[in-house]
CSV table of C-alpha atoms in Angstrom, one decimal:
chain,number,residue,atom,x,y,z
A,1,MET,CA,7.7,-14.7,-12.7
A,2,GLN,CA,11.2,-16.0,-13.5
A,3,SER,CA,12.2,-16.9,-17.0
A,4,PRO,CA,12.8,-20.6,-17.7
A,5,ASP,CA,16.5,-20.1,-18.5
A,6,LEU,CA,17.0,-18.3,-15.2
A,7,THR,CA,15.1,-21.0,-13.3
A,8,VAL,CA,17.2,-23.7,-14.9
A,9,ARG,CA,20.5,-22.0,-14.1
A,10,ILE,CA,19.5,-21.4,-10.5
A,11,ARG,CA,18.3,-25.1,-10.1
A,12,ASP,CA,21.6,-26.3,-11.7
A,13,LEU,CA,23.7,-24.2,-9.3
A,14,VAL,CA,21.8,-25.3,-6.3
A,15,ALA,CA,22.1,-28.9,-7.3
A,16,ALA,CA,25.9,-28.6,-7.9
A,17,ILE,CA,26.4,-27.0,-4.4
A,18,ARG,CA,24.2,-29.6,-2.8
A,19,ALA,CA,26.0,-32.4,-4.5
A,20,ALA,CA,29.4,-31.0,-3.5
A,21,TYR,CA,28.4,-30.8,0.1
A,22,THR,CA,26.7,-34.2,0.3
A,23,SER,CA,29.1,-36.2,-1.7
A,24,SER,CA,32.0,-37.7,0.2
A,25,THR,CA,33.8,-38.8,-3.0
A,26,THR,CA,34.6,-35.2,-4.0
A,27,GLY,CA,37.3,-34.9,-1.4
A,28,LEU,CA,36.8,-31.2,-1.2
A,29,SER,CA,37.8,-29.4,2.0
A,30,THR,CA,35.6,-27.0,3.8
A,31,ALA,CA,37.5,-24.1,2.3
A,32,GLU,CA,37.0,-25.5,-1.2
A,33,HIS,CA,33.2,-26.0,-0.5
A,34,ASP,CA,33.0,-22.4,0.7
A,35,ALA,CA,34.9,-21.2,-2.5
A,36,LEU,CA,32.4,-23.2,-4.6
A,37,ALA,CA,29.4,-21.6,-2.8
A,38,ARG,CA,30.9,-18.1,-3.2
A,39,ALA,CA,31.5,-18.7,-6.9
A,40,ALA,CA,27.9,-19.9,-7.3
A,41,LEU,CA,26.6,-16.9,-5.4
A,42,ALA,CA,28.7,-14.6,-7.5
A,43,GLU,CA,27.2,-16.1,-10.7
A,44,LEU,CA,23.7,-15.8,-9.3
A,45,ALA,CA,24.4,-12.1,-8.6
A,46,THR,CA,25.2,-11.6,-12.3
A,47,LEU,CA,21.9,-13.1,-13.4
A,48,ALA,CA,19.2,-10.6,-14.3
A,49,GLU,CA,15.5,-11.1,-15.1
A,50,PRO,CA,15.0,-10.3,-18.7
A,51,ARG,CA,13.1,-7.1,-19.5
A,52,PRO,CA,9.6,-7.5,-21.1
A,53,ARG,CA,9.7,-7.3,-24.9
A,54,VAL,CA,6.5,-5.4,-25.1
A,55,ALA,CA,6.3,-1.8,-24.1
A,56,PHE,CA,3.2,-1.1,-22.0
A,57,ARG,CA,1.3,1.9,-23.0
A,58,PRO,CA,-2.1,3.2,-21.7
A,59,ILE,CA,-5.0,2.5,-24.0
A,60,VAL,CA,-7.0,5.6,-25.0
A,61,ILE,CA,-10.7,4.9,-25.5
A,62,ALA,CA,-12.2,7.0,-28.2
A,63,GLU,CA,-14.9,9.4,-27.1
A,64,ALA,CA,-17.3,7.8,-29.7
A,65,ALA,CA,-16.9,4.4,-28.0
A,66,ARG,CA,-18.1,5.7,-24.6
A,67,PRO,CA,-21.8,5.4,-23.9
A,68,THR,CA,-23.7,8.7,-23.9
A,69,SER,CA,-25.5,8.0,-20.6
A,70,SER,CA,-24.4,6.5,-17.4
A,71,ALA,CA,-27.4,4.2,-17.2
A,72,GLY,CA,-25.7,1.3,-18.9
A,73,SER,CA,-22.2,2.0,-17.6
A,74,LEU,CA,-22.6,0.2,-14.3
A,75,GLY,CA,-20.8,-3.1,-14.5
A,76,ASP,CA,-19.8,-3.0,-18.1
A,77,GLY,CA,-16.3,-1.7,-17.3
A,78,VAL,CA,-16.7,1.6,-19.2
A,79,CYS,CA,-16.4,4.8,-17.1
A,80,THR,CA,-18.2,7.8,-18.4
A,81,PRO,CA,-17.4,11.4,-17.5
A,82,ALA,CA,-20.6,11.4,-15.4
A,83,ASP,CA,-19.3,8.4,-13.4
A,84,VAL,CA,-16.0,10.3,-12.8
A,85,ALA,CA,-17.9,13.4,-11.7
A,86,ARG,CA,-19.9,11.3,-9.1
A,87,THR,CA,-16.7,9.8,-7.6
A,88,ALA,CA,-14.4,12.7,-7.8
A,89,PRO,CA,-13.1,13.9,-4.5
A,90,PRO,CA,-14.3,17.2,-3.1
A,91,ALA,CA,-12.2,20.2,-3.5
A,92,GLU,CA,-11.8,20.4,0.3
A,93,ILE,CA,-12.6,18.5,3.4
A,94,ALA,CA,-15.6,19.7,5.5
A,95,ALA,CA,-14.7,22.2,8.2
A,96,SER,CA,-16.5,20.1,10.8
A,97,THR,CA,-14.3,17.1,9.9
A,98,GLU,CA,-11.2,19.1,10.1
A,99,GLN,CA,-12.2,20.5,13.5
A,100,ARG,CA,-13.1,17.1,15.0
A,101,LEU,CA,-9.8,15.7,13.6
A,102,ALA,CA,-7.8,18.5,15.2
A,103,GLU,CA,-9.6,18.1,18.5
A,104,ILE,CA,-8.9,14.3,18.6
A,105,LEU,CA,-5.2,14.8,17.7
A,106,ALA,CA,-4.8,17.5,20.4
A,107,VAL,CA,-6.3,15.5,23.2
A,108,ALA,CA,-3.8,15.0,26.1
A,109,PRO,CA,-3.5,11.7,28.1
A,110,GLN,CA,-5.8,11.5,31.0
A,111,ALA,CA,-4.4,11.5,34.6
A,112,GLY,CA,-2.8,8.2,35.4
A,113,GLU,CA,-3.1,7.0,31.8
A,114,THR,CA,-0.1,5.5,30.0
A,115,ILE,CA,1.0,6.9,26.7
A,116,GLU,CA,0.2,3.6,25.0
A,117,VAL,CA,-3.4,3.6,26.2
A,118,ALA,CA,-3.8,7.3,25.4
A,119,TYR,CA,-2.6,6.8,21.8
A,120,ALA,CA,-4.7,3.7,21.4
A,121,ARG,CA,-7.8,5.7,22.5
A,122,LYS,CA,-6.8,8.4,20.1
A,123,GLU,CA,-6.5,5.9,17.3
A,124,GLN,CA,-9.9,4.4,18.1
A,125,ARG,CA,-11.5,7.9,18.0
A,126,LEU,CA,-9.9,8.7,14.7
A,127,CYS,CA,-11.2,5.4,13.3
A,128,GLU,CA,-14.7,6.2,14.5
A,129,LEU,CA,-14.4,9.6,12.8
A,130,PHE,CA,-13.0,8.1,9.6
A,131,ALA,CA,-15.8,5.6,9.5
A,132,THR,CA,-18.4,8.4,9.3
A,133,LEU,CA,-16.8,10.0,6.2
A,134,ALA,CA,-18.2,9.5,2.7
A,135,PRO,CA,-15.7,7.8,0.3
A,136,PRO,CA,-14.9,11.0,-1.6
A,137,GLU,CA,-14.2,12.9,1.6
A,138,ALA,CA,-12.2,10.0,3.0
A,139,TYR,CA,-10.2,9.9,-0.2
A,140,ALA,CA,-9.4,13.6,0.0
A,141,LEU,CA,-8.4,13.4,3.6
A,142,HIS,CA,-6.2,10.3,2.9
A,143,ARG,CA,-4.5,12.2,0.1
A,144,ARG,CA,-4.0,15.2,2.4
A,145,LEU,CA,-2.6,13.2,5.3
A,146,ALA,CA,-0.5,10.8,3.2
A,147,THR,CA,1.2,13.6,1.2
A,148,PRO,CA,1.1,16.7,3.5
A,149,ALA,CA,1.7,20.1,2.0
A,150,ALA,CA,4.2,22.5,3.6
A,151,GLY,CA,2.5,24.5,6.4
A,152,ASP,CA,-0.5,22.1,6.8
A,153,VAL,CA,-0.9,22.1,10.6
A,154,LEU,CA,-3.4,19.2,10.6
A,155,ALA,CA,-1.2,17.0,8.5
A,156,ALA,CA,1.8,17.9,10.7
A,157,GLN,CA,-0.2,16.9,13.8
A,158,PHE,CA,-1.1,13.6,12.2
A,159,ALA,CA,2.5,13.0,11.2
A,160,ARG,CA,3.5,13.0,14.8
A,161,LEU,CA,1.8,9.7,15.3
A,162,VAL,CA,3.9,6.6,15.3
A,163,THR,CA,4.5,5.2,11.8
A,164,ALA,CA,2.6,1.9,12.5
A,165,ARG,CA,-0.4,3.8,13.8
A,166,ARG,CA,-0.3,6.3,10.9
A,167,VAL,CA,-0.2,3.4,8.4
A,168,ARG,CA,-3.2,1.7,10.0
A,169,LEU,CA,-5.2,4.9,10.0
A,170,LEU,CA,-4.3,5.7,6.4
A,171,ALA,CA,-5.3,2.1,5.4
A,172,PHE,CA,-8.6,2.5,7.2
A,173,LEU,CA,-9.2,5.7,5.3
A,174,ALA,CA,-8.3,4.0,2.0
A,175,GLY,CA,-10.9,1.3,2.7
A,176,ALA,CA,-13.8,3.8,2.7
A,177,ARG,CA,-15.2,2.7,-0.7
A,178,ARG,CA,-15.1,-1.0,0.4
A,179,ARG,CA,-16.9,-0.2,3.7
A,180,ALA,CA,-19.5,1.8,1.8
A,181,ALA,CA,-20.1,-1.0,-0.7
A,182,LEU,CA,-20.4,-3.5,2.2
A,183,ARG,CA,-23.0,-1.3,3.9
A,184,ARG,CA,-25.0,-1.0,0.6
A,185,ALA,CA,-24.8,-4.8,0.1
A,186,SER,CA,-26.2,-5.6,3.6
């Protein structure tokens, strides 16, 4: 959100430029109009949004303020260590998931199939695989594919996909919690 002073200055500059261009009584030539517009743009470039006056710091909740059981923690906004343990990602992704992912990424185009169709089919199969993952496993896979470690063959194969396709697939993985909540609600 812009500060009121900045908004007023921008509005005044725009009004002055508009008035100079629309007014026939100024007698300014095109070169003078251009010079006025350049001066206004230069002044706009020097304007800066003011920094917030309050430093934002994370709030630390005292251990005593947390409930001792997770029974009352649903919906009250307080996250207990038990809640964190239930939602923490697994240490590693299931071997069967890794194997299926590697198989899908290694599939070659079928005879007579265009590359576009082959990769669309590959993306569809990856989405089908990702839809079967539990949210913690999907989160761990997302983290692994989004920030690949050196020597990670699976992440390297995934990185060979076109950027737009990779972004769509990573977004699909990131939506695992939402999809699980929708399944529970219906």
